[in-house]
Coordinates of C-alpha atoms and ligand atoms in Angstrom, one line a residue:
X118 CA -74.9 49.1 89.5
X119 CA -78.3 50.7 89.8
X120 CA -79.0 54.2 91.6
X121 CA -76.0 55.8 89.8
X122 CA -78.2 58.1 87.9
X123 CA -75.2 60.4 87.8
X124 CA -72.6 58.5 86.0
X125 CA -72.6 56.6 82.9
X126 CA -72.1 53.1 82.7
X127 CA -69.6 51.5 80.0
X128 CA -70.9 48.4 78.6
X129 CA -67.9 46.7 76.3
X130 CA -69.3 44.2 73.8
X131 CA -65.8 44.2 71.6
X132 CA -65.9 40.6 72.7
X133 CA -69.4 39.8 71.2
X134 CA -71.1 42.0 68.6
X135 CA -67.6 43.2 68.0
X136 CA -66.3 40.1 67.4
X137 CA -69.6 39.1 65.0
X138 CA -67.5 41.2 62.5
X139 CA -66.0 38.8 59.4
X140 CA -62.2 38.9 60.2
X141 CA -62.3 39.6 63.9
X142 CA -62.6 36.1 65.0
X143 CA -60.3 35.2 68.2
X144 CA -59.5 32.6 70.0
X145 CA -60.1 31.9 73.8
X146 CA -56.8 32.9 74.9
X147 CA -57.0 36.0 72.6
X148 CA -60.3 37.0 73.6
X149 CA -59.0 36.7 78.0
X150 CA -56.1 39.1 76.6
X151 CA -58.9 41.7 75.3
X152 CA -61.0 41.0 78.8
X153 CA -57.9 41.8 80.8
X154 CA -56.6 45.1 78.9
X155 CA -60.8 46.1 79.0
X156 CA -60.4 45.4 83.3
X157 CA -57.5 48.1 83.1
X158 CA -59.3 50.2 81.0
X159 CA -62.2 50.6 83.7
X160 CA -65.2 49.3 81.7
X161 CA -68.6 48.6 84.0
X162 CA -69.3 45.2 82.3
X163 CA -67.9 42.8 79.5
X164 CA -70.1 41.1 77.4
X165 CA -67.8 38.1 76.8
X166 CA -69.6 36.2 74.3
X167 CA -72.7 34.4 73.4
X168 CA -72.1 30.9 75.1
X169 CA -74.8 28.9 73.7
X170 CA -73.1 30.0 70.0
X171 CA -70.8 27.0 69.8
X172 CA -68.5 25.4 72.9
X173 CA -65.5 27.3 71.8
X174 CA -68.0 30.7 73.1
X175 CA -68.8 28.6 76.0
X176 CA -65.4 28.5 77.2
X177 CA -64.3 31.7 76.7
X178 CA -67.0 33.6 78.6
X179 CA -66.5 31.1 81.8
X180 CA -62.5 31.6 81.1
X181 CA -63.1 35.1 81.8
X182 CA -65.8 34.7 83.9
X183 CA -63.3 32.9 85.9
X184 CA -60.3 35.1 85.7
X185 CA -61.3 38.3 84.6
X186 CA -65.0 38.2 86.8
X187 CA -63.5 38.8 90.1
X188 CA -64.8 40.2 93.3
X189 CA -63.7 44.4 92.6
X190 CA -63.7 43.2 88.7
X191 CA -66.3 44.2 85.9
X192 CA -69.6 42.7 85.7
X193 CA -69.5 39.4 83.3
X194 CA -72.1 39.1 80.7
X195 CA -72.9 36.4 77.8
X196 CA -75.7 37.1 75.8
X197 CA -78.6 34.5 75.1
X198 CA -81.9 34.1 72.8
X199 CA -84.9 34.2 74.6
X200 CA -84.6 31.0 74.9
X201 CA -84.3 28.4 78.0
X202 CA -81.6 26.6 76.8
X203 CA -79.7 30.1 75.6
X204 CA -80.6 30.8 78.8
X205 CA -79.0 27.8 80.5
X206 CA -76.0 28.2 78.8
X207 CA -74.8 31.8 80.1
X208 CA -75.8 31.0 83.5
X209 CA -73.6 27.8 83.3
X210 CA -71.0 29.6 81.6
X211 CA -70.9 32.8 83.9
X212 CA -71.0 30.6 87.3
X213 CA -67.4 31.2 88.1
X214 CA -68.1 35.6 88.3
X215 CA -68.5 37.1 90.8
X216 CA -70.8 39.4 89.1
X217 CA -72.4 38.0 86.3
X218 CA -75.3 39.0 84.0
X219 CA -77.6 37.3 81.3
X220 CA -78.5 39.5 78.6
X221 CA -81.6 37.9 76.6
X222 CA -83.2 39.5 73.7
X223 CA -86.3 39.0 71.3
X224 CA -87.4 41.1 68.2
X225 CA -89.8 43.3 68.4
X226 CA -90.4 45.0 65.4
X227 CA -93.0 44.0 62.9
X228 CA -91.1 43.3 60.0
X229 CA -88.5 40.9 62.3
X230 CA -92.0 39.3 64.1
X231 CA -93.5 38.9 60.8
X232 CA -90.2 37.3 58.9
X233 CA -88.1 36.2 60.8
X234 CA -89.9 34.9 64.2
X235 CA -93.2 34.8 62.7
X236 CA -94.5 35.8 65.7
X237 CA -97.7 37.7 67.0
X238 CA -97.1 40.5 69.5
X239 CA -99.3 38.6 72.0
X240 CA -96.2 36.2 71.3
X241 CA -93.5 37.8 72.2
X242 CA -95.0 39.9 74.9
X243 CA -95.3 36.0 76.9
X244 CA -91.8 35.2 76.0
X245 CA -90.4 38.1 77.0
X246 CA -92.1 37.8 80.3
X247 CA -91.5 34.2 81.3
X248 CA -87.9 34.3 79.8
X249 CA -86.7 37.3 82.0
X250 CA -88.2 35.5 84.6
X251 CA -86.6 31.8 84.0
X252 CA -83.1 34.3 83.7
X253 CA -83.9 35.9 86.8
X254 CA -84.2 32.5 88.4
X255 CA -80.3 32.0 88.0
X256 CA -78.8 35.4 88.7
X257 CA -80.2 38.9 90.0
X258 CA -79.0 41.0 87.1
X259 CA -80.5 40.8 83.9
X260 CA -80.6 42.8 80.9
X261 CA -83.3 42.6 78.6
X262 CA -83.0 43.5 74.5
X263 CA -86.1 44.1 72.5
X264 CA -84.4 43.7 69.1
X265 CA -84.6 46.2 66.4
X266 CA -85.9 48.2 69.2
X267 CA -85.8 51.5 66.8
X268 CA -87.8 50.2 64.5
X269 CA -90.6 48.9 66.7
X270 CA -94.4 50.4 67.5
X271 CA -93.7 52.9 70.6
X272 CA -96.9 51.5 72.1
X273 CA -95.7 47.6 71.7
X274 CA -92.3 49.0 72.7
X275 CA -93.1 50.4 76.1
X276 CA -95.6 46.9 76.4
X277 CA -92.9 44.6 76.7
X278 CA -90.2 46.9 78.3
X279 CA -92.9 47.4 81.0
X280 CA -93.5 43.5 81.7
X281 CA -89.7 42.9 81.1
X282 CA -89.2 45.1 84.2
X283 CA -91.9 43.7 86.2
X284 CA -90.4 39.9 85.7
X285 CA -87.1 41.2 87.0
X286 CA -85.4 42.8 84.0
X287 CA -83.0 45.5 86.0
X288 CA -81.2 47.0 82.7
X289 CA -83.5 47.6 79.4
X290 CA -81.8 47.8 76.5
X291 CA -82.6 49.8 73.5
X292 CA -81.4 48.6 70.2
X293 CA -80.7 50.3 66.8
X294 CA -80.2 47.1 65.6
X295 CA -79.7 48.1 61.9
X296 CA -78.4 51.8 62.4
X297 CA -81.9 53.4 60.9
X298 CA -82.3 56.1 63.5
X299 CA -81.3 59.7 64.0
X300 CA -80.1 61.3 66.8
X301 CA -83.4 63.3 67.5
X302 CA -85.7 60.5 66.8
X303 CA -83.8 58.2 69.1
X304 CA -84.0 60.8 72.1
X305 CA -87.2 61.2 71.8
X306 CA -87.5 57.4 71.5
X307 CA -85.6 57.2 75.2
X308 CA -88.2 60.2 76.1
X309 CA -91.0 58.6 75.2
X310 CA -89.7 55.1 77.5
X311 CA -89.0 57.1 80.4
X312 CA -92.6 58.8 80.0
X313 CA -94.8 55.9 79.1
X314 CA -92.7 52.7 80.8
X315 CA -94.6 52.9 84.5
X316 CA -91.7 51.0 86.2
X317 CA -88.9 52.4 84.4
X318 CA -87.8 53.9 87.6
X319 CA -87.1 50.1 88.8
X320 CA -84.2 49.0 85.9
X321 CA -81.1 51.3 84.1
X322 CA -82.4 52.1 80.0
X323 CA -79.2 51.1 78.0
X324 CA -78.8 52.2 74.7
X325 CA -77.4 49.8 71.7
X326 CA -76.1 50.8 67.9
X327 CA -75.1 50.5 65.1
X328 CA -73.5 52.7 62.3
X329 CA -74.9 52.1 59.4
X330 CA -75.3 56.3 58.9
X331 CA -72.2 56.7 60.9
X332 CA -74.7 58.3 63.9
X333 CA -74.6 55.8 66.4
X334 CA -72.5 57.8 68.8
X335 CA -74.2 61.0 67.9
X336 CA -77.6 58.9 68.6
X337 CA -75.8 57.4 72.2
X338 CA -75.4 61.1 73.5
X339 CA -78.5 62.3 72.4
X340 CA -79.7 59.1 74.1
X341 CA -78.0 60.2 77.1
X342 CA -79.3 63.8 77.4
X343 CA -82.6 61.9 77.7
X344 CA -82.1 59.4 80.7
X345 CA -79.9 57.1 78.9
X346 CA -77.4 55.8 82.0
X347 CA -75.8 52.5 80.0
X348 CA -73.8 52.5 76.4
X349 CA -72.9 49.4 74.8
X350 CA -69.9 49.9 72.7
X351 CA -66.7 48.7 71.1
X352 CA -63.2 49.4 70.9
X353 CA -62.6 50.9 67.5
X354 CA -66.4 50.4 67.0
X355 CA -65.8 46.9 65.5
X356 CA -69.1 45.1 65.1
X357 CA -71.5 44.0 62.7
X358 CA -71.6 45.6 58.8
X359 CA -70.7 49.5 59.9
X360 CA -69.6 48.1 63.2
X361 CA -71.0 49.6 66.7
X362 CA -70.9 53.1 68.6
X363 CA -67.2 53.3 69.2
X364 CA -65.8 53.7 73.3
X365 CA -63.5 55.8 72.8
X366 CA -65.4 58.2 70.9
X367 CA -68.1 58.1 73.4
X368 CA -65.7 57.8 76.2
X369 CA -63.8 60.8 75.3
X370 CA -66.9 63.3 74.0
X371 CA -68.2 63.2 77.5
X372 CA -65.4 63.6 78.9
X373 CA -63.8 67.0 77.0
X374 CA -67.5 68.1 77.0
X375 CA -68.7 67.0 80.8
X376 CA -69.7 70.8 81.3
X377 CA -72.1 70.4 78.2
X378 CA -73.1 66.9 79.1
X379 CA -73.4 67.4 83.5
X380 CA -76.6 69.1 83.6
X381 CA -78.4 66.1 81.9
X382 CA -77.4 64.2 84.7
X383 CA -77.9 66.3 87.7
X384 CA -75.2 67.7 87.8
X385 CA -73.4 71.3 88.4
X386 CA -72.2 72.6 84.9
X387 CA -68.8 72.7 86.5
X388 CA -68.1 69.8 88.0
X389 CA -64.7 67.9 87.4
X390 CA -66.2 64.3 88.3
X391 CA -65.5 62.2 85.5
X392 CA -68.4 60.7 83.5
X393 CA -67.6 57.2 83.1
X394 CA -65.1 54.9 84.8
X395 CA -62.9 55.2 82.1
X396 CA -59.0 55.3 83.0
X397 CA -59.0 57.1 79.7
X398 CA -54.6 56.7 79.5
X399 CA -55.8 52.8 79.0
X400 CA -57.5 53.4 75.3
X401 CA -54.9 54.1 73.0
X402 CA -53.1 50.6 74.2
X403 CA -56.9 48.9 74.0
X404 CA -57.1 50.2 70.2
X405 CA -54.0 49.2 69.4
X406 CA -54.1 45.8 71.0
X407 CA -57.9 45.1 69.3
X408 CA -57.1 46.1 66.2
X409 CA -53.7 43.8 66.0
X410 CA -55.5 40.7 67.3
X411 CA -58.7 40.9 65.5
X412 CA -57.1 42.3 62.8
X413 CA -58.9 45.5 61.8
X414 CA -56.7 48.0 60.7
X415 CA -58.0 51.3 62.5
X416 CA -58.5 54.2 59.7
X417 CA -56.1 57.0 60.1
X418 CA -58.4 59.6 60.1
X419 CA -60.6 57.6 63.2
X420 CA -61.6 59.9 65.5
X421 CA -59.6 60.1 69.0
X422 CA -57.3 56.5 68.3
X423 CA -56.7 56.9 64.3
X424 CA -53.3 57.4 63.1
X425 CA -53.9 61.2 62.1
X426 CA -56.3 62.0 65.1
X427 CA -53.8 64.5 66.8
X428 CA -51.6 65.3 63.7
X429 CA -51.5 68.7 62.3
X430 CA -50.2 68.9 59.2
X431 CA -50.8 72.5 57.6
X432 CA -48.7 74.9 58.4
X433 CA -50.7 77.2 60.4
X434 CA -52.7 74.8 62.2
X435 CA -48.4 73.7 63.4
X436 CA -47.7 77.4 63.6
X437 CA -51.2 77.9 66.2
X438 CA -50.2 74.6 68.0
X439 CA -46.3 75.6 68.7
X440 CA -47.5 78.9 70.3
X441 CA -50.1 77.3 72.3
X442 CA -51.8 74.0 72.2
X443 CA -55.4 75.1 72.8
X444 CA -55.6 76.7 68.9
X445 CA -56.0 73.7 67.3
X446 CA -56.4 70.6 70.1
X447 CA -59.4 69.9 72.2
X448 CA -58.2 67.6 74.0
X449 CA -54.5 66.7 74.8
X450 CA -53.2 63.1 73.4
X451 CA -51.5 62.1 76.2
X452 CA -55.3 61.8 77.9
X453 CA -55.4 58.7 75.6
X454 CA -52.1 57.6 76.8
X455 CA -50.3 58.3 73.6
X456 CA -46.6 58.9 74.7
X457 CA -44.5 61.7 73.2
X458 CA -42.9 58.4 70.9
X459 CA -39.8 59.2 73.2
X460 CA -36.3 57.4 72.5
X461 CA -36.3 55.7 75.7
X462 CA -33.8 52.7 74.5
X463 CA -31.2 51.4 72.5
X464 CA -29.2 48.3 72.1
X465 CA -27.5 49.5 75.7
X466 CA -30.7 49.7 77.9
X467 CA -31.0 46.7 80.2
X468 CA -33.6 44.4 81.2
X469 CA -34.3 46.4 84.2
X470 CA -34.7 49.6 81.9
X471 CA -36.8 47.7 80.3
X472 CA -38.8 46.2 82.5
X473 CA -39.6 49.2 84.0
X474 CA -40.5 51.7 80.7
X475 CA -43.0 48.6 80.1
X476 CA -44.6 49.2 83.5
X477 CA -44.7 52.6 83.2
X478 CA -46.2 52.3 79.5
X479 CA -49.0 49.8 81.7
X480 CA -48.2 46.7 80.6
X481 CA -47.7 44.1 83.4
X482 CA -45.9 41.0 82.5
X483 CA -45.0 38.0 83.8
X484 CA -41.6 37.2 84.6
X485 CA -41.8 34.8 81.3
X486 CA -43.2 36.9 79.5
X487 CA -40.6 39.6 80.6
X488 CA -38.0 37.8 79.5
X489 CA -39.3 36.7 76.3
X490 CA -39.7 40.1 75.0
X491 CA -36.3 41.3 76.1
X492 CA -35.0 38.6 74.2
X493 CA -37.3 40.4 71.2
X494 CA -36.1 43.7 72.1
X495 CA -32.4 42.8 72.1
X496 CA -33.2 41.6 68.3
X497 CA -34.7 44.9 67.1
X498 CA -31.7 46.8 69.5
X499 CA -29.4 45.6 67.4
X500 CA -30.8 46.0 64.0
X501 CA -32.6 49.4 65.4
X502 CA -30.9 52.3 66.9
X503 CA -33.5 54.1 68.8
X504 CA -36.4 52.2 70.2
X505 CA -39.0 54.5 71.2
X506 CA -42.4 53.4 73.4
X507 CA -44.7 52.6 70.1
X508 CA -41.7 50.1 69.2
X509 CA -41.9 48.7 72.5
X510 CA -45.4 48.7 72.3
X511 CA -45.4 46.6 68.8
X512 CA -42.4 44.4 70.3
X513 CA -44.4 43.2 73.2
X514 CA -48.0 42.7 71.3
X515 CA -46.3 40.8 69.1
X516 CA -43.9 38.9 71.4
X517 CA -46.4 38.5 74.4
X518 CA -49.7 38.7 73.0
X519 CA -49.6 35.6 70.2
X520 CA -51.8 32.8 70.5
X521 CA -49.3 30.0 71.0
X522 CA -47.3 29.3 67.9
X523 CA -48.5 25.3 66.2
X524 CA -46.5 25.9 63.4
X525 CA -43.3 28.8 63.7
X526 CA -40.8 30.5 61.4
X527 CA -37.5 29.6 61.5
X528 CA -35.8 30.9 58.1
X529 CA -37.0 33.4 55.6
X530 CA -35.0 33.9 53.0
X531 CA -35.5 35.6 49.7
X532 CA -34.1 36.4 46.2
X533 CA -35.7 38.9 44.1
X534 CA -35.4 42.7 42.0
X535 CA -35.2 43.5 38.6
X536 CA -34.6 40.8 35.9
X537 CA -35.0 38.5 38.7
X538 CA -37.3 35.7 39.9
X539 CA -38.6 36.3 43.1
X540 CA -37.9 33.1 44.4
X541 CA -37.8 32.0 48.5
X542 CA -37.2 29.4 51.0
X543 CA -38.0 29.4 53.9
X544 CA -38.2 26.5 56.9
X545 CA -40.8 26.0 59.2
X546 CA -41.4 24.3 62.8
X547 CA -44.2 22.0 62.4
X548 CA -46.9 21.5 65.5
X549 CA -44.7 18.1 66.4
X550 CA -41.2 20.1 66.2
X551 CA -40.4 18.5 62.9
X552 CA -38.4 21.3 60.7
X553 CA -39.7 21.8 57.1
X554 CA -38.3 23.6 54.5
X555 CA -39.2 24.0 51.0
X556 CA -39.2 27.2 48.3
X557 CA -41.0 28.6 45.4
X558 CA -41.4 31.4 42.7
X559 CA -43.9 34.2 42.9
X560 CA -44.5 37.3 41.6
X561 CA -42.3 38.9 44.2
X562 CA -40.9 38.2 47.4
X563 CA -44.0 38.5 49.4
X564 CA -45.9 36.3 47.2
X565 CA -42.9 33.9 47.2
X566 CA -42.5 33.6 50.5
X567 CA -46.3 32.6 51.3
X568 CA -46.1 30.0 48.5
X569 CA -43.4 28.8 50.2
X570 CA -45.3 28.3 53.4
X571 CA -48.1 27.3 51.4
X572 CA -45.9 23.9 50.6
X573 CA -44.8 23.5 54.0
X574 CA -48.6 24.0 56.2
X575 CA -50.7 22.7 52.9
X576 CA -53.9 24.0 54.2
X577 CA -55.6 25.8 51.0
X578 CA -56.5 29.2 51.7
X579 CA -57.7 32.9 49.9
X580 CA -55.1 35.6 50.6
X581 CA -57.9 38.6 51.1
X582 CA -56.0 41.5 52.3
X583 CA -52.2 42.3 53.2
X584 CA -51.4 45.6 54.7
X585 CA -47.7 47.1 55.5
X586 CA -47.6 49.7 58.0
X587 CA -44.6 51.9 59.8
X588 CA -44.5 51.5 63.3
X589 CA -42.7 55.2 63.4
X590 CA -40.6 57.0 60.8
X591 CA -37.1 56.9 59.6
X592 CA -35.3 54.4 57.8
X593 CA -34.9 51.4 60.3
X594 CA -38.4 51.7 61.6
X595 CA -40.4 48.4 62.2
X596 CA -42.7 47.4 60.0
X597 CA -46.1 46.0 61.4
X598 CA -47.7 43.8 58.8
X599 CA -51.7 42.8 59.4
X600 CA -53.0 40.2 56.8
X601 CA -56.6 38.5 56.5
X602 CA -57.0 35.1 54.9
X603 CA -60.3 33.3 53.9
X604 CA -60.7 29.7 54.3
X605 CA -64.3 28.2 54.0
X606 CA -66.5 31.4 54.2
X607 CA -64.3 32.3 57.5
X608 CA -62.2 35.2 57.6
X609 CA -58.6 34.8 59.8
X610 CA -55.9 37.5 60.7
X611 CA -52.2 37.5 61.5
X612 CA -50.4 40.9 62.6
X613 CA -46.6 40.6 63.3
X614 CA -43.9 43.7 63.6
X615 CA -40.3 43.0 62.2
X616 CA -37.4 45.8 61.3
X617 CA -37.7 43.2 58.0
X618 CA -40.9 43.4 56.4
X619 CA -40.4 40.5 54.5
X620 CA -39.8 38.2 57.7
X621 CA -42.7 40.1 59.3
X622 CA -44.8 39.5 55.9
X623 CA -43.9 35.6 56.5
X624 CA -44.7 35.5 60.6
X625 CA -47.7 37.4 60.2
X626 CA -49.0 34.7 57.3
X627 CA -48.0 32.0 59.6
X628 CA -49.3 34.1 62.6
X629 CA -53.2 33.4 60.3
X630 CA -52.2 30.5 59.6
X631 CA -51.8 28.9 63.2
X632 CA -55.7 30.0 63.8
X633 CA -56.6 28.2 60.7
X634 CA -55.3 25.8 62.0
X635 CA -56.0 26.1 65.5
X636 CA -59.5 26.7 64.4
X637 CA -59.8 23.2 62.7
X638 CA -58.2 21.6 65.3
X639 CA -60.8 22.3 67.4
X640 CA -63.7 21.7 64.8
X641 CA -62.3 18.3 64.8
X642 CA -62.4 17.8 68.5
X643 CA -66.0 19.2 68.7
X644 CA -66.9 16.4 65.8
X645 CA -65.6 13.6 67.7
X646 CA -67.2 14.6 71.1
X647 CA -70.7 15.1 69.4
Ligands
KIV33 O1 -77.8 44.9 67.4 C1 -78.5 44.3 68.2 O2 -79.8 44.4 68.3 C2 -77.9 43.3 69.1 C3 -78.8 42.8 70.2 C4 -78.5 41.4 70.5 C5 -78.6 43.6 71.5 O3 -76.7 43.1 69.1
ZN34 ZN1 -75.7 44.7 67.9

């Protein structure tokens, strides 16, 4: 990883500070979904969780240190505390990667030192040292995080990044932990570290933000322009409060700018060679797969994956586009692998048609897998005329990419319009295959239908947001349905795509409610084994 002074490095944290979002929480098989699709979409390393957070963070970084940390794979990293047995924990967890890397951090600003570590410098400046060095005694690459890095005294700043290096630190990362800075101050910030840190030459400076001001990608390229070579981002820029700088929009700026961006690293102003590793046909399927399992709706106007992002919707903007592109696009849409929304299928097309528009859309399935969403796509074939790639893209996230079901839908059903009680039934499949079914009155059929469920799973919960979406237009189009529920302070999603929205409505309530569940399952199991 080091000595690539001309090329940027893509650091994914989706799976970490992304996840630290209220709402996004996934489970293990969830989050090795995510590190797969981030393998395909080329990014440098994945920071795959903070394994000394709970056991269930444990196992999923050394899941996909194990199957996603392979030899030509991306670098594996769990974050830790500065902190032996933070410490311990990543290096257990990341054993199985071939590449791994422990990322341990410690505050460094005042206010943090004074409140919240109560601290002196003198402090810190040891435990930096000694706790770079006890990482570096369990794996070569390490990556060290002075917290609230923007914040921080320069002079104290270039202190601890200097005997960070010199224990064996061979990334520095520079945090805007609370998305203060601007994107002037922080490249003069990355200035002022390659000027005054006398080592710096010896590790990569990585930059880290959040968006607060809505500038951390702004800050990240400004960052760059000053010796920046590592960004640590997130797909949709899901993260803490205002989230973090987003991939894609980083991804994608140096890329349709690379003449503007090459001089700042060494390079001619005209050369093709991309700027990241990015297989940049990969992101619109990563946004669309994040944002279904963590459920985060993405905002239509979002820049380069939103909705409306390559829409033109006044009438001469259409008129410059239909005579040539270039008037009104900067970049074209199908660089983010967003097809045409061709009519590929219909209720005719085979599995081997199939089989094969999947592959060339990039997803590859198991034979299983396969056939479980041709069964699916048989179902909306015959209730569907057209089926066009976002349908098949909706049909197999929500057929393939499921956590396994504990409690399933068998029978919606629903009564409801004007002078009418909105009354449903509906029967469930319980965890131990028993078939429930029970009904209720709401205040429409929605509402119904989950007090319906409600009866059946009889786990008490706060519906906190229920969104409807159209997976394309006209009449028959599926419906994708995203909803968040709260149970005990914790935020759980459910997404699920039907030509019904109604029976969609129910599968993605049940979809939530299966993590709840799930979830408490394996508090339980964690009780009895402490
Ligand atoms: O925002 C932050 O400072 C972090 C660190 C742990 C890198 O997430
Ligand atoms: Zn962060």
């Amino acid at each position: 990883m080091r000595n690539q002074a001309d090329r940027i490095i893509i650091f994914d944290t989706t799976l970490r500070d992304g996840e630290q979002c209220p709402g996004a929480t996934l489970n293990i098989d969830e989050k090795l979904i995510i590190a797969k699709q981030l393998a395909r979409l080329g990014v440098d390393i994945i920071e795959a969780g903070f394994a000394f957070a709970s056991p269930g963070d444990f196992e999923a970084v050394k899941k996909i240190a194990q199957i996603v940390g392979t030899e030509d794979g991306p670098v594996i990293c769990s974050l830790a505390r500065a902190i032996k047995a933070d410490i311990e924990a990543a290096a257990e967890a990341l054993k199985p990667a071939v590449h791994g890397r422990i990322h341990t951090f410690i505050s460094t600003s005042d206010i943090h030192l004074e409140y919240q570590l109560r601290k002196s410098r003198a402090e810190v400046l040891a435990i930096a040292e000694e706790m770079v060095a006890y990482a570096k005694s369990f794996m070569d690459d390490v990556e060290f995080s002075p917290m609230d890095a923007a914040r921080s005294d320069p002079q104290f700043l270039y202190q601890v990044l200097e005997r960070a290096i010199a224990a064996g630190a061979t990334t520095v990362n520079i945090p805007d932990t609370v998305g203060y800075t601007t994107p002037s101050e922080f490249g003069d910030m990355i200035k002022g570290i390659t000027e005054n840190v006398p080592n710096i030459d010896q590790a990569i400076i990585s930059v880290h933000g959040h968006n607060d001001l809505g500038l951390a990608v702004a800050n990240f390229l400004e960052a760059v322009k000053n010796g920046a070579r590592q960004l640590e981002c997130t797909i949709n820029g899901i993260g803490e409060r205002a989230g973090n700088a987003a991939l894609e929009e980083l991804v994608m700026a140096l890329h349709v700018r690379r003449q503007y961006f090459n001089p700042f690293l060494g390079r001619s102003e005209d050369s093709e060679a991309p700027l990241t590793n990015i297989d940049t046909k990969q992101i619109y399927k990563t946004s669309r797969l994040v944002s279904n399992l963590t459920g985060m709706l993405v905002q239509p106007n979002k820049a380069i994956v939103g909705a409306n992002a390559f829409a033109h919707e006044s009438g001469i903007h259409q008129d410059g586009v239909l005579k040539n592109k270039l008037t009104y696009e900067i970049m074209d849409a199908q660089l983010i692998g967003l097809t045409d929304n061709q009519i590929v299928l219909g209720k005719h097309s085979g599995r081997n048609a199939f089989g094969t528009r999947l592959k060339e859309l990039g997803f590859e399935l198991s034979e299983t897998e396969l056939n479980k969403a041709f069964v699916r796509f048989k179902d909306v074939a015959d209730k569907k005329k057209d089926i066009s790639d976002w349908d098949l893209e909706a049909i197999v996230n929500d057929e393939i990419q499921q956590s396994p079901a504990l409690f399933q839908v068998e029978l919606v059903q629903v009564s409801c319009g004007s002078n009418a009680k909105p009354t449903a039934t509906v029967t469930l499949r319980t965890p131990n295959g028993e078939e429930l079914t029970d009904a209720a009155i709401g205040t429409g059929p929605v509402d119904a239908v989950y007090k319906a469920i409600n009866r059946v799973v009889n786990v008490p919960n706060e519906l906190i947001e229920f969104s409807v979406q159209s997976v394309t237009g006209g009449i028959d189009a599926l419906g994708e349905v995203t909803i968040r529920l709260k149970y005990d302070s914790k935020v759980y999603s459910g997404h699920a795509a039907n030509t019904d929205i109604i029976v969609a409505s129910a599968q993605a309530y049940v979809n939530a409610l299966n993590r709840l569940y799930g979830a408490l399952q394996q508090q339980a199991k964690e009780e009895v084994t402490a």
